[in-house]
Amino acid sequence: MEYEFRRNSLDGTATAIFSMDHEVLGRWFTEELGQDEDIISELMNVISTLQEGQAGYFQLVGGEFTLEMDFEQVRIFANVIGFNQDYDLEDGMSLYDAESSGSCGLDDFATALVSWRNFLATAH
């Protein structure tokens, strides 16, 4: 999983861009997490408790996305992902949903979260 963080030179907003199949993580970092140090700290604490086996599951429901974590995996998905498909797709075709749902390992997510926090701290 590759990612890049950028700051808009005009308004100072931070943006996270993640590689293909992980685009939703970039949207979540940018739109849901943002620059909220309290949530970043809370998530780092939750990750520690998951890694130490003191908790088995964590969920954070946001305005647009839901974050789920367990001891080995993180899943982020759009809150509206439960739509019903009432039409058939041709063979070999599927809906593109990489910007609506994605997952990664807990350790990879923790590394990205620390990188995001460091980026926010140094990019002011």
Short mmCIF file of C-alpha atoms in Angstrom, two decimals:
data_model
loop_
_atom_site.label_atom_id
_atom_site.label_comp_id
_atom_site.label_asym_id
_atom_site.label_seq_id
_atom_site.Cartn_x
_atom_site.Cartn_y
_atom_site.Cartn_z
CA MET A 1 0.00 0.00 0.00
CA GLU A 2 1.50 3.27 -1.12
CA TYR A 3 0.36 6.73 -0.12
CA GLU A 4 1.30 10.36 -0.42
CA PHE A 5 0.28 13.38 1.62
CA ARG A 6 -0.05 16.84 0.13
CA ARG A 7 -0.88 20.27 1.46
CA ASN A 8 -2.75 22.86 -0.60
CA SER A 9 -0.53 25.94 -0.70
CA LEU A 10 -3.51 28.28 -1.01
CA ASP A 11 -5.69 27.20 1.91
CA GLY A 12 -3.41 24.84 3.86
CA THR A 13 -5.72 21.82 3.70
CA ALA A 14 -4.07 18.41 3.88
CA THR A 15 -4.94 15.63 1.44
CA ALA A 16 -4.09 11.94 1.58
CA ILE A 17 -3.76 9.98 -1.65
CA PHE A 18 -3.55 6.19 -1.48
CA SER A 19 -2.70 3.66 -4.18
CA MET A 20 -5.22 1.77 -6.29
CA ASP A 21 -7.52 -0.51 -4.28
CA HIS A 22 -6.89 1.69 -1.23
CA GLU A 23 -8.32 5.00 -2.50
CA VAL A 24 -11.04 4.97 0.15
CA LEU A 25 -8.35 5.23 2.84
CA GLY A 26 -7.22 8.51 1.29
CA ARG A 27 -10.76 9.85 1.34
CA TRP A 28 -11.19 8.71 4.94
CA PHE A 29 -7.92 10.32 6.08
CA THR A 30 -8.79 13.54 4.25
CA GLU A 31 -12.53 13.83 4.90
CA GLU A 32 -13.24 11.97 8.15
CA LEU A 33 -9.98 12.08 10.11
CA GLY A 34 -8.68 15.40 8.88
CA GLN A 35 -6.36 17.18 11.29
CA ASP A 36 -8.14 16.08 14.48
CA GLU A 37 -5.28 15.18 16.84
CA ASP A 38 -7.72 13.84 19.46
CA ILE A 39 -9.11 11.21 17.08
CA ILE A 40 -5.62 10.35 15.82
CA SER A 41 -4.46 9.78 19.42
CA GLU A 42 -7.58 7.74 20.23
CA LEU A 43 -7.00 5.54 17.19
CA MET A 44 -3.35 4.99 18.12
CA ASN A 45 -4.49 3.87 21.58
CA VAL A 46 -7.11 1.54 20.09
CA ILE A 47 -4.51 0.03 17.75
CA SER A 48 -2.26 -0.67 20.75
CA THR A 49 -5.07 -2.40 22.64
CA LEU A 50 -5.93 -4.48 19.57
CA GLN A 51 -2.30 -5.49 19.03
CA GLU A 52 -1.92 -6.42 22.71
CA GLY A 53 -5.08 -8.52 22.62
CA GLN A 54 -6.91 -6.33 25.14
CA ALA A 55 -9.72 -5.65 22.65
CA GLY A 56 -11.06 -7.66 19.74
CA TYR A 57 -12.91 -5.13 17.62
CA PHE A 58 -13.37 -1.38 17.18
CA GLN A 59 -15.78 0.60 15.02
CA LEU A 60 -15.94 4.33 14.31
CA VAL A 61 -18.95 5.52 12.32
CA GLY A 62 -18.36 8.85 10.66
CA GLY A 63 -20.45 11.13 8.50
CA GLU A 64 -19.52 9.45 5.21
CA PHE A 65 -17.42 6.41 6.13
CA THR A 66 -17.20 3.69 8.76
CA LEU A 67 -13.86 2.43 10.09
CA GLU A 68 -13.67 -1.11 11.49
CA MET A 69 -10.55 -2.58 13.09
CA ASP A 70 -9.70 -5.94 14.57
CA PHE A 71 -6.40 -7.46 15.69
CA GLU A 72 -5.12 -7.90 12.13
CA GLN A 73 -7.18 -5.88 9.66
CA VAL A 74 -8.71 -2.46 9.05
CA ARG A 75 -11.74 -1.98 6.82
CA ILE A 76 -13.15 1.35 5.68
CA PHE A 77 -16.36 1.59 3.73
CA ALA A 78 -18.87 4.22 2.68
CA ASN A 79 -21.95 4.37 4.86
CA VAL A 80 -24.14 4.16 1.74
CA ILE A 81 -22.49 1.02 0.37
CA GLY A 82 -25.51 -1.14 1.11
CA PHE A 83 -27.33 -0.21 -2.10
CA ASN A 84 -29.17 -2.94 -3.98
CA GLN A 85 -28.18 -3.69 -7.53
CA ASP A 86 -31.38 -4.27 -9.50
CA TYR A 87 -29.76 -4.95 -12.86
CA ASP A 88 -27.44 -7.60 -14.24
CA LEU A 89 -23.94 -6.84 -15.42
CA GLU A 90 -22.41 -8.52 -18.44
CA ASP A 91 -20.05 -11.43 -17.79
CA GLY A 92 -16.67 -10.24 -16.59
CA MET A 93 -18.02 -6.83 -15.59
CA SER A 94 -18.27 -5.47 -12.05
CA LEU A 95 -18.98 -2.17 -10.38
CA TYR A 96 -15.96 -0.09 -9.45
CA ASP A 97 -16.11 0.37 -5.68
CA ALA A 98 -12.46 0.94 -4.69
CA GLU A 99 -13.35 4.48 -3.65
CA SER A 100 -16.19 3.16 -1.47
CA SER A 101 -14.63 0.20 0.29
CA GLY A 102 -11.14 -1.00 1.11
CA SER A 103 -9.03 -2.78 3.66
CA CYS A 104 -5.44 -3.16 4.79
CA GLY A 105 -3.47 -4.75 7.58
CA LEU A 106 -3.58 -3.20 11.03
CA ASP A 107 0.20 -2.63 11.04
CA ASP A 108 0.08 -0.89 7.64
CA PHE A 109 -2.77 1.31 8.83
CA ALA A 110 -0.88 2.19 12.02
CA THR A 111 2.18 3.16 9.96
CA ALA A 112 0.05 5.35 7.67
CA LEU A 113 -1.64 6.96 10.68
CA VAL A 114 1.71 7.85 12.29
CA SER A 115 2.93 9.22 8.94
CA TRP A 116 -0.23 11.33 8.64
CA ARG A 117 0.21 12.72 12.16
CA ASN A 118 3.88 13.52 11.45
CA PHE A 119 2.95 15.16 8.14
CA LEU A 120 0.37 17.36 9.85
CA ALA A 121 2.85 18.36 12.54
CA THR A 122 5.64 19.32 10.14
CA ALA A 123 3.68 20.79 7.26
CA HIS A 124 2.33 23.88 8.97
#
